[in-house]
Amino acid sequence: GSLAMLRCLPGFRKAGGEAALRCEWPVTSAVHPEQPGYAEWHDLRSLPAAGLLCRPQTLWCPAPNAVFGAKRLRRDWRRELGSQTQSQCMPGYTHLFGDLNTVCGSRNGSGIWLAPDGTIAVEATCTPDQNYCPALQPIKGRIVSASAGRDVGSVVHMDCESGAVHESGDSIVICGDDGVWRKPLEVTPTPPSSLLKCKPDIAFCPDPAELLQQGTILGSSTNRKLGATATFECDWGYEPSGLGELSAVCAVDREDDKQGRWMSGDAATHGQAVLYPLQCRFVQNFCPYLTVDKGQLLSLTLERWVTSVAELGCAEGYEPIGGHTKFTCVKATPTSGVWLADDGSDTSQMVECGKIPLYCPMPEPPEGTLFTLSDGLEMGGTLSFECALAYEQNVPLEYPAELFCRPGPIPGRGVWGFRDGLPADPASFLRCRKMYNWCPRLGLVDGRVSNLIGDRQLGSSADLKCDVGLQMKFGDEELGDFVMNVNCTPGSPDGGIWMHNGQEVFGADGVIKVNCIPLKFFCPTLAGYTIVMGIYQKMTDEMSSITYHDATRSYRSTARITCKEERLMQHSYGDTDVVCGLDATGTTGAWRSPRGMLAITKHCFFTGAPILDTAFIENGCFFGDFQPMLMNYSIPAFFERRGSILFWHKPNSWEIGSVIMEGTHGNGQWKIEVVGEGLVRAKVDEAVGDVTIDISQNRTKDVGEWYHFAFTWDLGVGLAGLGQVYFWVDGILAEPTSIHPKNGKGSEQLTHFVWVEPADRLYIGGILSPSSPGDYSNIRIYVRAVPDDEVATVRSSEDPTCGMLDDICPPPWTFKAYTKLVDNPNDYRYSLFPRRPAAEVHLECDPGYAKHDGDDHIICTTHGAWFRFGSEELAKPLRCCLNTPNFCPDIDLSNEFGAVLTRTGSQEMVGVCEEMPAGSMGGGVKQVMGVTYDYCPDLEPPAHASVEYSNGLNFSSEASLSCDPGYVAFDELTMDTLLVCEQGVFDSQVHTDGMVPGRWVTPGGFEARELECQGLQNFCPDPRQPNSVLASLSDSSRTGSVAVLSCMSAFAMDAVGAGVDAGN
């Protein structure tokens, strides 16, 4: 039962066996029977087991450090417990301290190196032996550096002394471990070195000739070794300047010991002072003066010093005829020199000079000028002139009319000039000019003169051209758009004549033979535009009337374009009267407004199909079930064999069996009814004139949307049985409800035998059947069969939206402005309807005027008022009461002989800026179809409340209701504080006088809920005062509450009083 726990010693690791054993009885077996008093060791699982086996642990000790100056004799890489290291100091080194031999042991469970005696090892140190190698003494050399003196391994660098160069031996040596200096070679064995030997440098200093200045020479020859001496002196023609030294010594360069430098030869400086070499200067007047007859000294390079070169030449107007022109000052004696030519000739062979025969240039006389030469072209010659006929002298009065040949700026070439020597060009000074205004002044009515060259002098030219839009006529010939070039010819002594191709254009009689007439067909044909069936198109002759006051549409002619009202074309915007003028570039023809700007294209809007033969209810806006009001909404019309009814319907639901429209004849068969979800049936009788259509258009439309219905019947002529009904919904033709099984004819046909003539009234909604719930608009009744194209025209021209009349807004009033554009981006069909709700009108000032105030972009609202576009404010009339600044360009006379003397006009306001008449922009009282729509009434604010208006009582004005300070609304969620003024709804039973007041509604269009205000809770502080009692409080601490106070017993009221009520 004993338990044994085993572990490995430090430095050892487990190699086998068990670390935990228990002493137990052995297992009984025949081989090993149980023996009394004998037991065995088992593992904890009761299996026989051996004890723990441990082996040394590799790398137990850390890697040993290398010993400086020693070599390792022995080292066990395993570094196990008991591993040893042995080291020995190298030759030249002595053991100083520490353990050279160590053993791997353990301390505190970790490996550590121990000394042989078991103590912790101390790291050994070997120190080098002093002066191990002998001293070095290089010949004419020196030791530069030694890494470790003369110790073993020391590296020594040697170099030659200054002024010496290498002759033999080694400059780098190493102290060997045998005490011998050796070469720094990685070979074995390392060879011994040889001692460095140097010799004097014969070219230590540079050549002293490099130090010579101008005129300086070497006095004596010398070598260039260290310590050598050189002397200097001046050459012939030069003398000492007093600067510099006469001798120099070769010394070591102060910046580089490897090279020499010539230094001052002063013995006191010992070769350490900077050398300033001897400087010599020229001997003044070394050579004599030079003089030349009729000539001059042109240049002298170095005055009259030695080596100077003299260049001789002749005076202006003369040229060499013999001798030399170049001489050099050369040395003759140490104190003087002589002038010699290049060939060695002396000054007796100096240059000889004579006059140049063609010294001045031959003058070229200008046009109309004659020259006269008095003395040829030699210097001093005279030049005079005279003018030809039709020319006049052009010579400054301060100078005589003659020139002289004088020296010029270029040697050897003369120039013509005045007597005082000022040069002048003969062709520029001695000249004649053409007489100004030789030909008469040009002018062309309705044209212009351009490119005038020559100031109307002889030979001048000019171009004549008619203004744009006009053509030139020369005599009886019409030249069209032509540019005529004319030239000024001599004419007579009285003046010149303007000619074109040899024909007289304008002469001395002052009559011009050219005039300008209007150009035919200058402007394009007039055209107006409209929108029909949603298509923007040019108006045909049936839509507009165009009158040309000149059939050729010539320049400046007028025309007139109007809308044909009999075709229901009405003016939208654009110019009616136009003038043929110029386009914006001024290059071609274009129609312009009488105001001056380019004409605004005429636009007319199409008001729909003719309604002269219809019973028409415009924008009737009938709502709901009409059975209670049959007589009010029945349509009186007397039909015979044919008729049509066109209307808009917006169903609220698909109530099967309900009737959209019905007649009283035919036992209730004459009807348009709902027969299914989205299915509508129109019939005259059962299976006669009977058609059906899916108006939902494959579920793309639904209830709550407007549908256009067109029901047409035509019995035909006689008894032929060619009658038929047509039923269009949104332009789609209905199919027959059934097909006859025998003859194959469709149920859409009519016959005389089963014809049911409608009564004189048709009813909106059912009269014999349930009425179809929904709204109706724009009902048209015809006593003729309307064709499909007219049905399409009506449908594309109408808007079923209630209240969308074409003239809801008044014509906008402006002052000195015009309508530039009418647009309706929301519905392109009505882009040209200028007074319809959602119509946008763009205004612009007349040419020459600028905006003073008002709005130039306005929009018509359903209230019948013009609003500023993009806002909820009434538009202000556009008034252009300012003159446009810089409307006309400046008159530029900078290149002419003239100036602007006076200028009138300013940028101030015009004389009168008219005020808009009342109601011109809508927003107030207005008339619509005999009914007067007035402003909204003034609101009476409730108790403890106030009201503020954004735009008075006008339509679209907002009224803001708010409780007074100290009061709040009883219930903010059920009371309206923001109201909007909108146009009232006419009711003939109520508004018998035709006056409909405006009404205040919420922004969502609902009736306003009255605001009630109550006092604010805890608005006032506690009313109680010291020594007082609160007798009563009417409404707690709310605004308006009354507090009654009384004094406590034994206290009297202060003079100030107490409480709100002065009586208590």
mmCIF file of C-alpha atoms in Angstrom, residues 229 233 261:
data_model
loop_
_atom_site.group_PDB
_atom_site.id
_atom_site.type_symbol
_atom_site.label_atom_id
_atom_site.label_comp_id
_atom_site.label_asym_id
_atom_site.label_seq_id
_atom_site.Cartn_x
_atom_site.Cartn_y
_atom_site.Cartn_z
ATOM 1 C CA THR A 229 63.870 78.833 -54.779
ATOM 2 C CA GLU A 233 61.711 89.983 -63.254
ATOM 3 C CA ARG A 261 53.119 74.889 -53.310
#
